[in-house]
Coordinates of C-alpha atoms in Angstrom, one line a residue:
X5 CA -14.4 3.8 9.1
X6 CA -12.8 0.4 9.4
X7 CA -9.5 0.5 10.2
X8 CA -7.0 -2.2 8.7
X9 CA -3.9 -1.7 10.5
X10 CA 0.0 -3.3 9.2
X11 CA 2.8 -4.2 11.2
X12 CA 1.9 -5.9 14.9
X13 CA 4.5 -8.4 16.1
X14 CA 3.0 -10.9 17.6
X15 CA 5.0 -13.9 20.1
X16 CA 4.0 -17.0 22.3
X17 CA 2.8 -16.0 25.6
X18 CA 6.2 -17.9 26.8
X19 CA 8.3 -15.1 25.3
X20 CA 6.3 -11.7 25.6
X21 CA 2.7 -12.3 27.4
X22 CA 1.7 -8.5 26.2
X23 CA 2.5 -9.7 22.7
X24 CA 0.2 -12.5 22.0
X25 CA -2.8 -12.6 19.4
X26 CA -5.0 -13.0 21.8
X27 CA -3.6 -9.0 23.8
X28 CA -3.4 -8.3 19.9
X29 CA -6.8 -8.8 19.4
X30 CA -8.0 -7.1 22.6
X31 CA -6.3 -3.8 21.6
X32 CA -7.6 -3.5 18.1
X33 CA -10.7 -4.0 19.9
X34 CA -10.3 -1.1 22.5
X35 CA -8.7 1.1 19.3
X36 CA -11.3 -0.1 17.5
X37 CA -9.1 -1.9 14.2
X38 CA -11.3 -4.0 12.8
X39 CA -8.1 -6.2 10.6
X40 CA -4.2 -5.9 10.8
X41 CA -1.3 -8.0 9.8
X42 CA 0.7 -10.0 11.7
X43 CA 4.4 -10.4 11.9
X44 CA 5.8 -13.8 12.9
X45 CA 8.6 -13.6 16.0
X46 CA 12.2 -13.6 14.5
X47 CA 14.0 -17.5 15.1
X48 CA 16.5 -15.2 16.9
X49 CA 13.8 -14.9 19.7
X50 CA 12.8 -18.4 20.1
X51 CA 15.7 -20.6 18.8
X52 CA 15.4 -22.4 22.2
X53 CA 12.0 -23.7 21.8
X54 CA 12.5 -25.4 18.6
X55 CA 9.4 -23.4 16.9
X56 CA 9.2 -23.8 13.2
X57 CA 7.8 -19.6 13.6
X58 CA 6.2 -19.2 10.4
X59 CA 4.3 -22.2 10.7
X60 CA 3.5 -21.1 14.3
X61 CA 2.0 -18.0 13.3
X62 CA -0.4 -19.6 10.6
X63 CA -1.5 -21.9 13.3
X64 CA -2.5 -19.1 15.6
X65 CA -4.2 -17.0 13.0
X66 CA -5.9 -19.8 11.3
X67 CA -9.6 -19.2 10.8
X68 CA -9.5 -15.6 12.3
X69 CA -10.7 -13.1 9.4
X70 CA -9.2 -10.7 10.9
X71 CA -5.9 -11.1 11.2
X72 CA -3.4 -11.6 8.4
X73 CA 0.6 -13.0 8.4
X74 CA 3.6 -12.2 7.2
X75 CA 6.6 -15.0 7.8
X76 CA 10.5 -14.2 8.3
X77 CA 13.5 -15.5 7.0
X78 CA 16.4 -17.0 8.7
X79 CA 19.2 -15.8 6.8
X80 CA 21.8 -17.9 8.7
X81 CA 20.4 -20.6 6.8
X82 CA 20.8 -21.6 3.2
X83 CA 17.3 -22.9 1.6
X84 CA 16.2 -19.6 1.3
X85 CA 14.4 -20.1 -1.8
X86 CA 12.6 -23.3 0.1
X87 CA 12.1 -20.8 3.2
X88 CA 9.8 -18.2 1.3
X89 CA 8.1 -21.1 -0.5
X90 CA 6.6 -22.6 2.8
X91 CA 5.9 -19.1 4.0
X92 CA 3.9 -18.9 0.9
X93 CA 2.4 -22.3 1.2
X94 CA 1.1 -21.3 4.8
X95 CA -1.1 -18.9 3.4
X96 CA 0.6 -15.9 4.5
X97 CA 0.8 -12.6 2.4
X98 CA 4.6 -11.2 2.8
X99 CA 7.9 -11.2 4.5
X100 CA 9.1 -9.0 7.4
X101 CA 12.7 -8.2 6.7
X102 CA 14.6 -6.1 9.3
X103 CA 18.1 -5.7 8.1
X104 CA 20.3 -4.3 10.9
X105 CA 18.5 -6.7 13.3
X106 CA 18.9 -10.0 10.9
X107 CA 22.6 -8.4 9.9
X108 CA 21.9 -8.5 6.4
X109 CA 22.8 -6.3 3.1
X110 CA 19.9 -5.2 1.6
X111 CA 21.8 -5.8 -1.8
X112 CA 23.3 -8.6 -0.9
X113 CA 23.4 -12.3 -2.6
X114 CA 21.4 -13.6 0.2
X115 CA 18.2 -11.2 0.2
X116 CA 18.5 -11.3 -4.0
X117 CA 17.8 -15.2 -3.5
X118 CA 14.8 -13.9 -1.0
X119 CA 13.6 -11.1 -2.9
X120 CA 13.9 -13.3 -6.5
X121 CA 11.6 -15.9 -5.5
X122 CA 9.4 -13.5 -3.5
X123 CA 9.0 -11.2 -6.5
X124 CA 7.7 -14.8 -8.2
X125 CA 5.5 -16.1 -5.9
X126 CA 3.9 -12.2 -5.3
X127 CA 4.6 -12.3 -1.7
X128 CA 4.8 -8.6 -0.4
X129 CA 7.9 -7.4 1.5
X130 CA 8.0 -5.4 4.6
X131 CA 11.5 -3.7 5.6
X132 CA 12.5 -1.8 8.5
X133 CA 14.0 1.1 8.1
X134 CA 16.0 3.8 10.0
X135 CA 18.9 3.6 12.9
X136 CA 18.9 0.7 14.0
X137 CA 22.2 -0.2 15.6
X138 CA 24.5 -1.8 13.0
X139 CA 26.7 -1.2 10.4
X140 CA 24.6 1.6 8.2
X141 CA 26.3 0.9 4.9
X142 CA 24.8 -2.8 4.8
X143 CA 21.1 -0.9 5.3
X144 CA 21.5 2.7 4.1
X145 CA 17.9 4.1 2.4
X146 CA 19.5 4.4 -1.2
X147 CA 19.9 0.5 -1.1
X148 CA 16.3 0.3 -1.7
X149 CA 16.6 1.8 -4.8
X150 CA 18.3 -1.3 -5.8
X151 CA 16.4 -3.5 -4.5
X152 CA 13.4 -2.1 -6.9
X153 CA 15.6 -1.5 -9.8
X154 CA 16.4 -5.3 -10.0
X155 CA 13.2 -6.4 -8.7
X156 CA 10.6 -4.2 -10.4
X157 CA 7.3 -6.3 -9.6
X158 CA 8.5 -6.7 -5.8
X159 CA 6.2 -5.1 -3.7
X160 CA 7.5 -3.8 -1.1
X161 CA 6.9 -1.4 2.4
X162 CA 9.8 1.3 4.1
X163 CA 8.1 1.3 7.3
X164 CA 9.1 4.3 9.6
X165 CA 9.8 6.0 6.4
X166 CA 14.0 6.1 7.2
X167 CA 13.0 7.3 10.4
X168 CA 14.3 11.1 11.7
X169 CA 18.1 10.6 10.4
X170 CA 16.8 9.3 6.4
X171 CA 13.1 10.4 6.1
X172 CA 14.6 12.1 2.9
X173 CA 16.5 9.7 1.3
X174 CA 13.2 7.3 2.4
X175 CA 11.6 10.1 0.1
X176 CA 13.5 9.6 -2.7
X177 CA 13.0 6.2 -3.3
X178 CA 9.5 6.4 -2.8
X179 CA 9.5 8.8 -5.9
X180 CA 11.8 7.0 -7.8
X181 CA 9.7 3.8 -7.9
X182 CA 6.0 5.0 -8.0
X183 CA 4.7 1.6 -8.7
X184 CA 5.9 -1.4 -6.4
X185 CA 7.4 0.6 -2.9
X186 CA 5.0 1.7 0.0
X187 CA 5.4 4.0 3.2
X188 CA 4.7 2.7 6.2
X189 CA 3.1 5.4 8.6
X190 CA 4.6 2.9 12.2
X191 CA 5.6 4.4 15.0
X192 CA 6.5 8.1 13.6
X193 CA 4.0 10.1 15.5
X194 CA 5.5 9.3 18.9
X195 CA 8.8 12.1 20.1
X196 CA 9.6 10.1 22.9
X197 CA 9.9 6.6 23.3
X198 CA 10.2 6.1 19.5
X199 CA 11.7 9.2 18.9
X200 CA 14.3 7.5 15.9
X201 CA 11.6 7.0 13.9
X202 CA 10.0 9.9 15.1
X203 CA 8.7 12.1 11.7
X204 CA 5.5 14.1 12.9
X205 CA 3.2 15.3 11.3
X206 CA 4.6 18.2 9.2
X207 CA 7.0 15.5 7.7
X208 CA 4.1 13.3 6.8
X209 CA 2.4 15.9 5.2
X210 CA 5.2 16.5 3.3
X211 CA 5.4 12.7 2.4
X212 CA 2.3 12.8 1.2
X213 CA 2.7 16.1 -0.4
X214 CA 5.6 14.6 -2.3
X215 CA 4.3 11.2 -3.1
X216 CA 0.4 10.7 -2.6
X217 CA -1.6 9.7 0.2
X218 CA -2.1 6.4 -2.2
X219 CA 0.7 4.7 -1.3
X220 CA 0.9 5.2 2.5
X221 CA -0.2 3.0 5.6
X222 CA -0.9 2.8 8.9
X223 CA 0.9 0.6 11.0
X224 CA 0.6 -0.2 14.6
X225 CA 4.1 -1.2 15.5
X226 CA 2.7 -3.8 18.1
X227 CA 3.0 -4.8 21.0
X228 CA 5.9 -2.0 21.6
X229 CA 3.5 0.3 21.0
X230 CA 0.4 0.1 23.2
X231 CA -3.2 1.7 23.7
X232 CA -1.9 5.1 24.3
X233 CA 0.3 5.5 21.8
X234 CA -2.0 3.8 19.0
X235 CA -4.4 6.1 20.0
X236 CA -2.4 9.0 19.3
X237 CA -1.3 7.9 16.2
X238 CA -5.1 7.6 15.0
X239 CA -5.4 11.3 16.4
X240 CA -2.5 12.3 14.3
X241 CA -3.4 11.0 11.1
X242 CA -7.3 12.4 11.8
X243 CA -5.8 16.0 12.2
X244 CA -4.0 15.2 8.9
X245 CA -5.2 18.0 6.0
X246 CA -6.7 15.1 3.7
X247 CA -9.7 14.2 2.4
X248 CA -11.9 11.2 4.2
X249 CA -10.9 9.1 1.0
X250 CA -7.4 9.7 1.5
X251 CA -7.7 9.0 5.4
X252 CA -9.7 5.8 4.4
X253 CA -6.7 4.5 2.3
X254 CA -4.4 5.4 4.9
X255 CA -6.1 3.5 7.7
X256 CA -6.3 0.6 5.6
X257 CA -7.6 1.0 2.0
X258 CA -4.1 0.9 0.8
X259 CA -2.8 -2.2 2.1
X260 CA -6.0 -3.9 1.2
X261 CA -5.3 -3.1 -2.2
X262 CA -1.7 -4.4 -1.9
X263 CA -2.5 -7.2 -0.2
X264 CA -5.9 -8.3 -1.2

């Protein structure tokens, strides 16, 4: 089965050697992932270094057909509109949005502006979701129900599903929009280090149970998680009670599909 895996970070060597493509590469070798998608580093982590990031990450996946990128947004700035434009004139497929991290409101006039112009160009957008340290109100679940109420050809991915505190509410916006919003299967397997996002098994069963195996994926949630926990994540979603053709659309037939 080939595995194509969503959600690996990926930053220069200056700013997190275990989180180059290059360790990126050797660990979808050693888990045996035959594609993922990239995430370019937040400006946040590199402002000092006067990297244009998005265009960074084309130039380090350029050429290498197995890798795919996703660009960010700075939000502190205004061209918005012209920001997603050049992420789609790189070449890349979507937008990594994390709004507790960026301090945005997921309704908010800024991410409309984002989410507007992504919906036109078809760019796909991933969100974080879950605890994540800031003011909840600004990225509560139910705010993605907005988000695909006003933009209903937006595609978009809850990765972590809400996480432990809002795997419900993740749940009911999943089954209110059945056509354009995705779950994203990252770093809920693991009790301990990620144990916020932390869902398990029974839970994903139930996700699945309430919303088809169809519209989840597998993410790796690199390079914060490593070999081990990868691995276990592959062993969690093989112990799954699915069929192979459900497995094979978890572990990567789905997001080709939304992204291919």
């Amino acid at each position: 089965m080939k595995i194509f895996a969503h959600h690996a970070h990926v930053f220069p060597k200056t700013i997190r050697e275990d989180g180059t493509v290059e360790a990126l590469m050797n660990l979808m070798d050693r888990c045996e992932i035959d594609q993922a998608v990239t995430f370019a580093p937040f400006h946040q982590y590199i402002e000092a270094d006067d990297i244009n990031v998005n265009q960074w990450l084309a130039q380090e996946i350029y050429g290498n057909d197995r890798l795919y990128g996703f660009g960010v947004i700075d939000f502190r700035r205004d061209d918005l509109e012209e920001q997603t434009k050049e992420i789609f004139d790189l070449g890349l497929k979507g937008i990594k949005i994390h709004p507790a991290f960026q301090q945005i409101k997921i309704d908010g006039e800024k991410a409309f502006r984002v989410y507007q112009k992504a919906e036109e160009l078809g760019l796909v957008v991933t969100f974080h979701t879950g605890i994540h340290w800031y003011r909840i109100a600004h990225y509560q679940m139910l705010l993605f129900d907005e988000v695909a109420w006003h933009f209903p050809k937006l595609r978009f991915t809850l990765e972590h599903v809400g996480g432990y505190a809002f795997f419900k509410e993740a749940v009911a916006v999943l089954t209110n929009n059945r056509e354009n919003v995705y779950a994203g299967l990252t770093s809920v397997f693991d009790a301990d280090m990620n144990r916020f996002w932390y869902l398990g098994e029974e839970h994903v069963k139930e996700l699945i149970w309430q919303i088809g195996a169809n519209r989840c994926m597998f993410g790796l949630d690199f390079p914060y998680n490593q070999e081990e926990k990868v691995k276990e994540a592959l062993e969690s979603i093989g112990r799954l009670p699915i069929t192979e053709k459900e497995r094979e659309g978890i572990l990567g037939g789905n997001l080709k599909r939304l992204l291919l």
